[in-house]
Tab-separated table of C-alpha atoms in Angstrom:
chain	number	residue	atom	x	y	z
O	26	UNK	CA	86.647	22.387	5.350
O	27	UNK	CA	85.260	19.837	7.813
O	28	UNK	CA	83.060	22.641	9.373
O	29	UNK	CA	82.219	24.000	6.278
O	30	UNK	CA	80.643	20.426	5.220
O	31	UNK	CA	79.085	20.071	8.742
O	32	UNK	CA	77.170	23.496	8.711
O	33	UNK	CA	76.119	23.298	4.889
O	34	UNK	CA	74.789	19.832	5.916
O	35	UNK	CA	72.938	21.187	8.742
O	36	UNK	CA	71.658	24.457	6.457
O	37	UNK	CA	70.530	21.835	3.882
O	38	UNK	CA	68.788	19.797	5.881
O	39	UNK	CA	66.443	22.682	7.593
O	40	UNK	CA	66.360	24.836	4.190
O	41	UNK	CA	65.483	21.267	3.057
O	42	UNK	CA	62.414	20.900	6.031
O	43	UNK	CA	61.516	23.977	5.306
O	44	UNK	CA	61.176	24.585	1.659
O	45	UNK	CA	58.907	21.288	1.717
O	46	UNK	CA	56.576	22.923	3.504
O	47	UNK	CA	56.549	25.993	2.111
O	48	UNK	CA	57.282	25.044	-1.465
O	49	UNK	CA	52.740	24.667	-1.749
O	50	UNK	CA	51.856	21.876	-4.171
O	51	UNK	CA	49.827	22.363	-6.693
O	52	UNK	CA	45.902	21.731	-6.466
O	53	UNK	CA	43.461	21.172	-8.745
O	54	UNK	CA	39.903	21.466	-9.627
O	55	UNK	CA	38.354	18.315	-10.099
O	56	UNK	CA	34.343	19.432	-10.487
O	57	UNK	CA	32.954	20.812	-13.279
O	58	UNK	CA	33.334	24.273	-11.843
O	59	UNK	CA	34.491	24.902	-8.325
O	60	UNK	CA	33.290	28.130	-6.577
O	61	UNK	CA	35.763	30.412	-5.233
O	62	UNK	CA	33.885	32.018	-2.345
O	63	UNK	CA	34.508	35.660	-0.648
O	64	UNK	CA	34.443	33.405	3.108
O	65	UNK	CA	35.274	29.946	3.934
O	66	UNK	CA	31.185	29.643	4.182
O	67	UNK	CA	29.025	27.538	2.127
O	68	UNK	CA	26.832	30.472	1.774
O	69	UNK	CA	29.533	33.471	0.727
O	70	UNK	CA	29.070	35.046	-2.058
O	71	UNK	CA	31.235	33.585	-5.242
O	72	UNK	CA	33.979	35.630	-6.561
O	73	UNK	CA	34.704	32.833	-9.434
O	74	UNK	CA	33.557	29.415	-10.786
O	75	UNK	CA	36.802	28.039	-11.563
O	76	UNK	CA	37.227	25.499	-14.633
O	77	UNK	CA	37.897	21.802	-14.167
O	78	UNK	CA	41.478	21.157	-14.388
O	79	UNK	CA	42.819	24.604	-12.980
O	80	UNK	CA	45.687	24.857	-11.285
O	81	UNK	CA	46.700	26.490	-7.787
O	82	UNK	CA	48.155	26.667	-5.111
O	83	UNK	CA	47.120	27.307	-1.310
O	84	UNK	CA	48.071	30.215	0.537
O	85	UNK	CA	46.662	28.746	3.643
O	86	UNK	CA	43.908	26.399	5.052
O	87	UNK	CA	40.849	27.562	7.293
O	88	UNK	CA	39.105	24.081	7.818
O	89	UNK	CA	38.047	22.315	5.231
O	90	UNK	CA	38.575	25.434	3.301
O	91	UNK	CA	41.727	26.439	1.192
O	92	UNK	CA	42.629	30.184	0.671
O	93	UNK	CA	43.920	30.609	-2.702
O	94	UNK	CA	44.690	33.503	-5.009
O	95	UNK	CA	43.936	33.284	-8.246
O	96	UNK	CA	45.056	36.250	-10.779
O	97	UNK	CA	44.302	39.510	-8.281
O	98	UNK	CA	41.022	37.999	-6.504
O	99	UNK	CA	41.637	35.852	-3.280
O	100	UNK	CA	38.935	33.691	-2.117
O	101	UNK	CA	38.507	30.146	-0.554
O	102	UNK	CA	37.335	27.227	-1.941
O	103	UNK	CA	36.460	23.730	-0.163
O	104	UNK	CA	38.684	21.072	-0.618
O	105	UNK	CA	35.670	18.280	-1.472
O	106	UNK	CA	36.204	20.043	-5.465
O	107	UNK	CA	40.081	19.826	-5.143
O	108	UNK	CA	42.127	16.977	-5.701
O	109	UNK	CA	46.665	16.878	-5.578
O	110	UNK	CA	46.316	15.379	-9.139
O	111	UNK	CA	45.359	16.564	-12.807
O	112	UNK	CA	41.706	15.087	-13.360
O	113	UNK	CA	41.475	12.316	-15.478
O	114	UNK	CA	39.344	12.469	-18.608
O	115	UNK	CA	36.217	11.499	-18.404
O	116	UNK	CA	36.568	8.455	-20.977
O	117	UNK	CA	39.755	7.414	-19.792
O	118	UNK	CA	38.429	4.084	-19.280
O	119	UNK	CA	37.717	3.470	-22.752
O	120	UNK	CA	41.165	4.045	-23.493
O	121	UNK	CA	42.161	0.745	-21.260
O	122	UNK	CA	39.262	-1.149	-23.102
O	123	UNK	CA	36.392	-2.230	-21.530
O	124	UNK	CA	36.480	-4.977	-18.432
O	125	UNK	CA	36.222	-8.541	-18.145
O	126	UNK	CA	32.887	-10.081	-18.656
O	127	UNK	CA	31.153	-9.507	-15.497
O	128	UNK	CA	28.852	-12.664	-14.685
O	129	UNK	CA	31.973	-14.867	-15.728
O	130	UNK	CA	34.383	-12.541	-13.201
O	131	UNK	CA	31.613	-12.351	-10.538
O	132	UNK	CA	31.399	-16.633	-10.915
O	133	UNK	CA	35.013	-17.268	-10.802
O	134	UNK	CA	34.982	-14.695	-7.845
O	135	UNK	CA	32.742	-17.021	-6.130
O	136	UNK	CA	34.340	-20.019	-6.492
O	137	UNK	CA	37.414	-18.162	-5.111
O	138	UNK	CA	35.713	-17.690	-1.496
O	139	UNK	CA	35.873	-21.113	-1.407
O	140	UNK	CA	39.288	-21.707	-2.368
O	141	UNK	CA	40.645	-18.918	-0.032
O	142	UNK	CA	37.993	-20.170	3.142
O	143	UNK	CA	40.299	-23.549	2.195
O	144	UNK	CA	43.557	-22.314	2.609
O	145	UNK	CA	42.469	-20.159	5.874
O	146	UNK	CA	41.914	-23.620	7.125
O	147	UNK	CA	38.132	-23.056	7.768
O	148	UNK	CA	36.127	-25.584	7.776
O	149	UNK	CA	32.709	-26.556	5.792
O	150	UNK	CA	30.729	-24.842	8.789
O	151	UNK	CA	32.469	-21.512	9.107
O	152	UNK	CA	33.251	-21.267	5.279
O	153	UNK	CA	28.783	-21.158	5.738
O	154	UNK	CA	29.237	-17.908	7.034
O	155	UNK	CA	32.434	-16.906	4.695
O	156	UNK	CA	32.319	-15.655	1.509
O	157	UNK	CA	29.319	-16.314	-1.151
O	158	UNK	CA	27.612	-18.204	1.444
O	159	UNK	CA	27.492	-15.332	3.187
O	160	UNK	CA	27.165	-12.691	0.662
O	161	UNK	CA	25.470	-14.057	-2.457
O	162	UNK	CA	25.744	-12.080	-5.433
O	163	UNK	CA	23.586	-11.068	-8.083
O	164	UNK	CA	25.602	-10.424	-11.368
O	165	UNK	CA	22.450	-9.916	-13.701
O	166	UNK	CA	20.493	-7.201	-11.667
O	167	UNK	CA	24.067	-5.494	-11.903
O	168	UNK	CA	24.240	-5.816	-15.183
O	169	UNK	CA	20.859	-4.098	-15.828
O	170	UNK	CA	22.191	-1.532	-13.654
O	171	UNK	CA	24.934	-0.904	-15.952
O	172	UNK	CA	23.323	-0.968	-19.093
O	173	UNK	CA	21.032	2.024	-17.771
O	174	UNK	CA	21.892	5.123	-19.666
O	175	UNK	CA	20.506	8.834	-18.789
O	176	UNK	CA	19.793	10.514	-22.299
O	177	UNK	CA	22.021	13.672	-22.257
O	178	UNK	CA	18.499	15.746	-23.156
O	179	UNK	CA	16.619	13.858	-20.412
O	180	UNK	CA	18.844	14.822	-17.795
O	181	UNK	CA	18.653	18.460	-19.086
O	182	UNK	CA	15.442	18.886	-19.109
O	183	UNK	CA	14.926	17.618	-15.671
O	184	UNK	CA	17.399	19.990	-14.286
O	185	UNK	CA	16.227	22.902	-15.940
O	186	UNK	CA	12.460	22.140	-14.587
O	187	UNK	CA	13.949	21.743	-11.470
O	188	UNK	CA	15.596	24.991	-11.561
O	189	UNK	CA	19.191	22.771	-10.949
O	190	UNK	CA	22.347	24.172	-12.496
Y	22	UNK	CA	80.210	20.009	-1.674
Y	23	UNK	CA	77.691	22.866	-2.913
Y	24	UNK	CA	75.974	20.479	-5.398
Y	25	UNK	CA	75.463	18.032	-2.624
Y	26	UNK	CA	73.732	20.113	-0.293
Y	27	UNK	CA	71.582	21.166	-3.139
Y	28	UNK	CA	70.658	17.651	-3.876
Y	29	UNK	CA	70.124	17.176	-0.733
Y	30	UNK	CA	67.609	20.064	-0.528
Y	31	UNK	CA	66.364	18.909	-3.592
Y	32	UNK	CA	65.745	15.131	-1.989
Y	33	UNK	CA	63.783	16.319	0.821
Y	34	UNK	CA	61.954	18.691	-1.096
Y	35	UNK	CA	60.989	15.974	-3.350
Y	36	UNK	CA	59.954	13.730	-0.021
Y	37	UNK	CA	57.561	16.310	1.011
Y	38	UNK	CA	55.336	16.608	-1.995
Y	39	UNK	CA	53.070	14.246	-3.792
Y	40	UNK	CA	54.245	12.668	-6.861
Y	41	UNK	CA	52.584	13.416	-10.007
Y	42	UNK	CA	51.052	10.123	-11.030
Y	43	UNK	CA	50.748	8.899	-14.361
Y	44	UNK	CA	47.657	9.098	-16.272
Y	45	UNK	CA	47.762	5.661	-16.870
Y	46	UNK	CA	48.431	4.249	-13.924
Y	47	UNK	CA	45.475	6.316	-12.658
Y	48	UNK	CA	43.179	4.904	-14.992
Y	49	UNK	CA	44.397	1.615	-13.839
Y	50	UNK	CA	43.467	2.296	-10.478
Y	51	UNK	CA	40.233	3.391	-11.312
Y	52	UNK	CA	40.054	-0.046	-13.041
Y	53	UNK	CA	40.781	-2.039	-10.110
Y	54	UNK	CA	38.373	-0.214	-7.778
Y	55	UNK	CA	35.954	-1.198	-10.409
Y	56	UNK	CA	36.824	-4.558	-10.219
Y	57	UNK	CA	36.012	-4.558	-6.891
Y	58	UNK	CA	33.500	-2.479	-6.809
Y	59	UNK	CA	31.275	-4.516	-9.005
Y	60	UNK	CA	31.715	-7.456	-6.490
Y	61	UNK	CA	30.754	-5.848	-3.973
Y	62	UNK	CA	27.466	-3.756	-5.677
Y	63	UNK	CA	26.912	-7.416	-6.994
Y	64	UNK	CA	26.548	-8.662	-3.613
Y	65	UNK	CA	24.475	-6.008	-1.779
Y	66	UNK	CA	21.847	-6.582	-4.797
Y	67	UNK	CA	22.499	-10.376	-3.739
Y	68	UNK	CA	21.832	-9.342	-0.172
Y	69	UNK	CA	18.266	-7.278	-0.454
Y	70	UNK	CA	17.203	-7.073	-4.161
Y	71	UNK	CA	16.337	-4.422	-6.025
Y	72	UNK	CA	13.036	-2.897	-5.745
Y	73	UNK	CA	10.657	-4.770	-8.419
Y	74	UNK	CA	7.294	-3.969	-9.851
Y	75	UNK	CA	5.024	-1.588	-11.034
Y	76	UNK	CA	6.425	1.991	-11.066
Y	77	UNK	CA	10.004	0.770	-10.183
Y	78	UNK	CA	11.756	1.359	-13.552
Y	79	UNK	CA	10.579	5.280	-13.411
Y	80	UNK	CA	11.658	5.551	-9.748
Y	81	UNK	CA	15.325	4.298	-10.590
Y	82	UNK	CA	15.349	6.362	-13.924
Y	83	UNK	CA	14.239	9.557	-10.943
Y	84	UNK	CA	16.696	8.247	-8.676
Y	85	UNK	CA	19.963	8.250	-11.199
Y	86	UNK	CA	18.255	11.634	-12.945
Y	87	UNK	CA	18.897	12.797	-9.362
Y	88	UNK	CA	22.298	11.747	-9.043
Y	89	UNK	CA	23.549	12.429	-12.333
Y	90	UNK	CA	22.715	16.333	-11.089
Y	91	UNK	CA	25.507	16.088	-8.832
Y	92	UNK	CA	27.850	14.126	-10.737
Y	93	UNK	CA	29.354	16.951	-12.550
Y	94	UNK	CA	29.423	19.291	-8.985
Y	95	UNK	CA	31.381	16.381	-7.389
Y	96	UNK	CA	35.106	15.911	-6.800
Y	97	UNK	CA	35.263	12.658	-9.287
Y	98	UNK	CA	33.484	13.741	-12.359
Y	99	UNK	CA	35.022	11.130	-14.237
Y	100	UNK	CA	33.299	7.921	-12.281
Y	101	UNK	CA	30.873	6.569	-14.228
Y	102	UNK	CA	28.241	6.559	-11.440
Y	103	UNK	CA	25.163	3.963	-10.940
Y	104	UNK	CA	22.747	4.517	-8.788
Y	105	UNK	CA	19.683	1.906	-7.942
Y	106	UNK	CA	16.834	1.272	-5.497
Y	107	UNK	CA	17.333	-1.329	-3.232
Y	108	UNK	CA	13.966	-3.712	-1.870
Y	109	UNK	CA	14.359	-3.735	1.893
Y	110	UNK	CA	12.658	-1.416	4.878
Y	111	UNK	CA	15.561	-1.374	6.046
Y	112	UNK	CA	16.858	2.495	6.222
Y	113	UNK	CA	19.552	3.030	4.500
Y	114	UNK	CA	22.266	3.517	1.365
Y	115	UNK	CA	25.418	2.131	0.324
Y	116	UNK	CA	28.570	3.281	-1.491
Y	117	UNK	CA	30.285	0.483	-3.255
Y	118	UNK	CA	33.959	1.821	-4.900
Y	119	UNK	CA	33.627	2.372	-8.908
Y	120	UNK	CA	30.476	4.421	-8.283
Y	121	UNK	CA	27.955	2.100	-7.652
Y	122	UNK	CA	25.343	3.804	-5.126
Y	123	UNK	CA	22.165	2.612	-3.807
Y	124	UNK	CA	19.379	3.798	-1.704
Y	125	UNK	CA	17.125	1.523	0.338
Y	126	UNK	CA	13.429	1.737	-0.111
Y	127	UNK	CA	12.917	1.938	3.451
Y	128	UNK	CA	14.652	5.408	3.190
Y	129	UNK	CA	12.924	6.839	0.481
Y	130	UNK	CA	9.877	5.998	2.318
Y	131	UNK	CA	11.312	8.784	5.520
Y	132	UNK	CA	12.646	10.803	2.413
Y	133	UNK	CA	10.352	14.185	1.870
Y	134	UNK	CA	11.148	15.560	-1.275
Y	135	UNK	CA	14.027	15.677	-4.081
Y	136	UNK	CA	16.400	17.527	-2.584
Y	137	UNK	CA	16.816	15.709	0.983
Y	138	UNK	CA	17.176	12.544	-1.791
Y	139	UNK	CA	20.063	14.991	-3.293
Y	140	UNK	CA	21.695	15.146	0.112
Y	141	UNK	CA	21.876	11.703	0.487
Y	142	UNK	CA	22.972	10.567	-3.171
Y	143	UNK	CA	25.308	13.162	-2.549
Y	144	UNK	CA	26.372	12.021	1.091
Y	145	UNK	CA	27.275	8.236	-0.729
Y	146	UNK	CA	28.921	10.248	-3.807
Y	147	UNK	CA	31.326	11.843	-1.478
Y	148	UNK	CA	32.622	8.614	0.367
Y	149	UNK	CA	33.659	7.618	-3.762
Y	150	UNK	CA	35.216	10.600	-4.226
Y	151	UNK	CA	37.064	10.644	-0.564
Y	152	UNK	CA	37.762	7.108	-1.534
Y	153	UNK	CA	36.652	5.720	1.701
Y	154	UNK	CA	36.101	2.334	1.145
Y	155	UNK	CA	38.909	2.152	-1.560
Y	156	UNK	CA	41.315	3.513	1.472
Y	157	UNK	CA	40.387	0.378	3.838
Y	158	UNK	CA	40.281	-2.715	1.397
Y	159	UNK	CA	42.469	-1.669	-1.853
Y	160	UNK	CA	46.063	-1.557	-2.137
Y	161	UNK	CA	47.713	1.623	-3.596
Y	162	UNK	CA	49.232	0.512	-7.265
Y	163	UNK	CA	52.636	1.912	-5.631
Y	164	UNK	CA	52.758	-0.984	-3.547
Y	165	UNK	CA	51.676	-3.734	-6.283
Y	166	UNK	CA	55.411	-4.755	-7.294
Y	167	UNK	CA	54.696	-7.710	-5.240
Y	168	UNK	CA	51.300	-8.350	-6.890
Y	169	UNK	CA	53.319	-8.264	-10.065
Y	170	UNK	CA	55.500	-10.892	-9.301
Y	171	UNK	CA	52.809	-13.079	-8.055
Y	172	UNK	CA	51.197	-12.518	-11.393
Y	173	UNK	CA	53.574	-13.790	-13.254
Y	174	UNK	CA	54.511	-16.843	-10.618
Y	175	UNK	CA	50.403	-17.606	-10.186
Y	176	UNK	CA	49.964	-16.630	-14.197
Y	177	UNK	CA	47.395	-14.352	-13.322
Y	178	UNK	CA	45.365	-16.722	-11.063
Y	179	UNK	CA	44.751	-17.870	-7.854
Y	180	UNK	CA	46.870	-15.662	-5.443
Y	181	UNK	CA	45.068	-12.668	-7.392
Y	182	UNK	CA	41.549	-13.928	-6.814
Y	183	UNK	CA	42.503	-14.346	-3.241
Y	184	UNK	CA	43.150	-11.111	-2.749
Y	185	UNK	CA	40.416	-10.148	-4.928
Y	186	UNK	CA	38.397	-12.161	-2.409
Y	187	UNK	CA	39.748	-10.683	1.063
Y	188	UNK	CA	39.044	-6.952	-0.565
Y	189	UNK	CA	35.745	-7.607	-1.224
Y	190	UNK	CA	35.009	-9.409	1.913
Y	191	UNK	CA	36.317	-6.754	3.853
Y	192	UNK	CA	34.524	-4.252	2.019
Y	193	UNK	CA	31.049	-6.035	2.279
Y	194	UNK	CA	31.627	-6.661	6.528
Y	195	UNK	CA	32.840	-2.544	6.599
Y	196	UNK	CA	29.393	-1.471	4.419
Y	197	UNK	CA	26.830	-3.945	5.653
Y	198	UNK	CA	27.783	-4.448	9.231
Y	199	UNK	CA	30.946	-2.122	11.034
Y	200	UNK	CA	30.518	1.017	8.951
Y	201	UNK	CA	33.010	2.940	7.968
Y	202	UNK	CA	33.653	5.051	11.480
Y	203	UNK	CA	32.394	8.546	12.423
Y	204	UNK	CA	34.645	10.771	11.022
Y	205	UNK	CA	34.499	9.387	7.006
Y	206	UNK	CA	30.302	9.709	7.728
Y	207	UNK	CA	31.085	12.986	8.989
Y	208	UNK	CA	32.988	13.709	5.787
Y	209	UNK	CA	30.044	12.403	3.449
Y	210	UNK	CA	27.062	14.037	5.291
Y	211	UNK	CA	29.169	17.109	4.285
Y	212	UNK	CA	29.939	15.892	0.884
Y	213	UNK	CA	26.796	15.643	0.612
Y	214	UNK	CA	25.377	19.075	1.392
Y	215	UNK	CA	28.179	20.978	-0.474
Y	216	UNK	CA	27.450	18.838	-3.970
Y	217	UNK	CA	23.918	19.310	-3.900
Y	218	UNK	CA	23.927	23.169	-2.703
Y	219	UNK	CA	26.589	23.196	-5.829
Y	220	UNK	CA	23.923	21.685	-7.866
Y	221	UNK	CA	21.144	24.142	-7.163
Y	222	UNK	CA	19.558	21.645	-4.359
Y	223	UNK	CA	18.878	23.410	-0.796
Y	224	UNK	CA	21.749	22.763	1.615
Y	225	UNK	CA	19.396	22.832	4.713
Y	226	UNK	CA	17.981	19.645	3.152
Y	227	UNK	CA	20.393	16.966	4.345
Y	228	UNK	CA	19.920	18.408	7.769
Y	229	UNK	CA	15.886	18.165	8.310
Y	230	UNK	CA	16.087	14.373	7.167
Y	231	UNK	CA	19.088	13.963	9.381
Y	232	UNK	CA	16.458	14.994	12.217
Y	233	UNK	CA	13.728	13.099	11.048
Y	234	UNK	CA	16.330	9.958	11.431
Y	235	UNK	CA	17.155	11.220	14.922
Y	236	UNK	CA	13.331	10.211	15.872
Y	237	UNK	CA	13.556	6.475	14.126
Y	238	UNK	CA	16.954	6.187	15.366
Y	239	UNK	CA	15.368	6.494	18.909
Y	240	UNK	CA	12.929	3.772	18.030
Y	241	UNK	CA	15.895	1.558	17.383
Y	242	UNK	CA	14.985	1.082	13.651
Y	243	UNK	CA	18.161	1.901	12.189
Y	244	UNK	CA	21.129	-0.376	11.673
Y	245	UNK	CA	24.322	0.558	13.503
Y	246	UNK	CA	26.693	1.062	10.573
Y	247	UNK	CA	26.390	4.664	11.230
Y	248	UNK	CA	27.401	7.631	14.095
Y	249	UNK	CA	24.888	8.742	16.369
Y	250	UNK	CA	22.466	10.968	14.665
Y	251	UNK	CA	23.082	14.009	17.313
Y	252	UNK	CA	26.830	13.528	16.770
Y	253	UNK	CA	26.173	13.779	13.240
Y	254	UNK	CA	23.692	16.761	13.136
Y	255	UNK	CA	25.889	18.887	15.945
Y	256	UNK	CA	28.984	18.321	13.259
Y	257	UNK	CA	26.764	18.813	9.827
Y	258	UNK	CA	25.560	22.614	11.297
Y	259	UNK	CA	28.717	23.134	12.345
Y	260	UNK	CA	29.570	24.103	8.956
Y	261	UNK	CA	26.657	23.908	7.290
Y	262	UNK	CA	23.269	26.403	7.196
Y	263	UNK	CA	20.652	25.874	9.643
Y	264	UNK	CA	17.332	26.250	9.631
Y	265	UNK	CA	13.863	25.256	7.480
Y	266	UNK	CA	14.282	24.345	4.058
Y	267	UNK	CA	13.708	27.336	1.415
Y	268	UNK	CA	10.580	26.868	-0.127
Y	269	UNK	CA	10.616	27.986	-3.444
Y	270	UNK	CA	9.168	27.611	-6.589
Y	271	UNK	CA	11.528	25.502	-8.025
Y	272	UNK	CA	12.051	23.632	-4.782
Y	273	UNK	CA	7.635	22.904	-5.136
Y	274	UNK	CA	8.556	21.559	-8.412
Y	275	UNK	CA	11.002	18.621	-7.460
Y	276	UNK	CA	9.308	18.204	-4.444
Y	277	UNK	CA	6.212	17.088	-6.719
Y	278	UNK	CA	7.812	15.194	-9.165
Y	279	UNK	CA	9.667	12.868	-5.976
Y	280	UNK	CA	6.361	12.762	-4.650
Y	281	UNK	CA	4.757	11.760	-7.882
Y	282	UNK	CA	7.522	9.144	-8.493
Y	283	UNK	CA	6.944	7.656	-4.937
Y	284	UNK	CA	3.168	7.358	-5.445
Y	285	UNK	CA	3.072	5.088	-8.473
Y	286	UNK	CA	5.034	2.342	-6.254
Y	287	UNK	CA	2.524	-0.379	-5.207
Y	288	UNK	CA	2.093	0.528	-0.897
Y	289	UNK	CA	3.154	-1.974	1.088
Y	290	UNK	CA	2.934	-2.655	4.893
Y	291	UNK	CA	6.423	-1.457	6.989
């Protein structure tokens, strides 16, 4: 019985070594469409634009490439579109709520340089070269930033004069 | 004994996958890196400015036109990317995490036509969606039991801030003056050819302004936040196509339309 428990331990612990490597996770496309290519080349022809959110799995890796099959075709795609988790939805930030005001969480950020060049010890003249003295910010030119929005139509019409996809 | 060997097998199978994470707490970490982020993109405007004057609005409407064309063709759809024009000679562009991107004026002035721009929005896309930056200054939300307790001990104060503090910091000293090492710029210059090529842009693009740099890099005028340019050009056509840029019809087109977009901005002396 002793044996017994020794060798299934030992089988376990290899089937267990094993199987994790074999067992492939899944991947996922995370672009709008991914191109599965005939080649690990940036210039093969595409068999497939694959969905956001699809699911696979890799039957092996050239590069930066993974070879996958999907359905009968088998064909690589690179692993910048990929990602080990489901993509989020594209508002899922709303569903969180919006952030904290930003010039009142960029000021109290400021005033925290200070407090943490303090407890470093630092004194007046190095905290100079710490923190906002250092890197002053500009929370109102970012806030113009954010409040830019691209008009869906806008952006359409500038890709399809620019012969973009 | 059989169902603890299979446990067993099932415990180390477990240990060599990734866990599933929560949608949730994925949207929480997308909060966080835009927490910090926007102190850092709050900063690097602090730093140079953004470009102001005549013909500046319609160059940073071009510039995030530009960039939302890649958005969708990139491995983070979901960001909600920004992209601006920063007022400095200085040549270069900066990822800050949460999707804020700028390019310098001082590049756009080396910059030929719309779809070496591509490359480069494209090249600072791809360090958000490798999460470079995010990798070296923010903690994973695994690891934040600790910052849990301190929230309720601090009440959601200082000891956060601090933190808050030391990952921006670090962040600013990685962007504006170490860089963020060879291999991650490696990464992005190839980011950056494979989202615009996805996005109809020529992939040869990124590589003739890459050689254009090579020359001002000789001259010394380029900071030192990056790899060598020969390094990076010997690893870009490594896996990328050589060669001229295509010259097409549609390629013409955006080439006028950057160039028409560069020529309202007042000229200045470099």
């Amino acid at each position: 019985m002793k044996m017994n428990f020794k060798w299934t331990l030992i089988t376990s612990i290899i089937l267990g070594f094993v199987g994790g490597h074999s067992l492939a996770e899944p991947l996922y496309v995370q672009a709008a469409k991914g191109a599965l290519r005939e080649k690990p080349e940036l210039t093969a022809p595409i068999l497939q634009e694959l969905p956001r959110g699809t699911a696979f799995e890799s039957i092996a890796t050239e590069g930066a490439w993974y070879r996958v099959k999907i359905g009968v075709k088998t064909g690589f795609i690179h692993r910048l579109f990929v990602g080990k988790q489901k993509p989020l939805e594209t508002d899922a930030l709303k569903k969180l709520g919006e952030d904290q005001d930003l010039a009142k969480s960029v000021r109290r950020r400021s005033s925290s340089y200070s407090v943490a060049a303090t407890t470093r010890g630092l004194t007046a003249g190095n905290r100079v070269r710490e923190g906002r003295d250092r890197y002053p910010s500009d929370p109102e030119a970012l806030q113009k930033i954010e409040s830019r929005q691209i008009k869906a139509d806008s952006l359409r019409k500038f890709q399809l004069e620019g012969g973009l996809r | 004994m059989r169902a603890f060997s299979f446990f067993l097998l099932l415990g180390l199978t477990a240990c060599a996958t990734t866990p599933e994470l929560e949608p949730d707490t994925r949207t929480q970490e997308l909060k966080d890196e835009i927490r910090v982020g926007r102190e850092i993109a709050s900063r690097i405007i602090g730093q140079y400015g953004l470009i102001p004057g005549e013909g500046s609005q319609e160059l940073t409407e071009y510039v995030n036109l530009v960039g939302a064309s890649l958005v969708p063709h990139s491995g983070r759809p979901e960001v909600s990317y920004r992209f601006a024009v920063l007022n400095t000679e200085e040549i270069n562009a900066f990822a800050a995490p949460g999707g804020y991107l700028f390019v310098t004026y001082g590049l756009l002035k080396v910059i030929q036509n719309e779809d070496e721009l591509a490359g480069v929005l494209g090249h600072e896309i791809a360090h958000i969606t490798e999460r470079h930056l995010n990798r070296e200054v923010l903690p994973k939300r695994q690891v934040e039991a600790g910052e849990i307790f301190t929230r309720m001990l601090s009440r959601g104060s200082s000891d956060l801030a601090f933190s808050m503090t030391r990952m921006v910091q670090a962040g600013l000293e990685i962007l504006l003056e170490k860089g963020l090492g060879p291999e991650r710029e490696h990464e992005a210059d190839l980011g950056g050819v494979i989202y615009a090529s996805a996005a109809g842009y020529e992939p040869r693009a990124l590589g003739s302004l890459l050689s254009r740099l090579e020359k001002r890099a000789s001259e010394g005028r380029l900071p030192k936040t990056h790899p060598p340019f020969p390094e990076r050009i010997a690893k870009l056509y490594a896996t990328t196509p050589e060669g001229p840029a295509s010259s097409s019809k549609t390629f013409r087109i955006r080439m006028k339309r950057f160039q028409e977009v560069m020529a309202k901005l007042p000229r200045r002396s470099s």
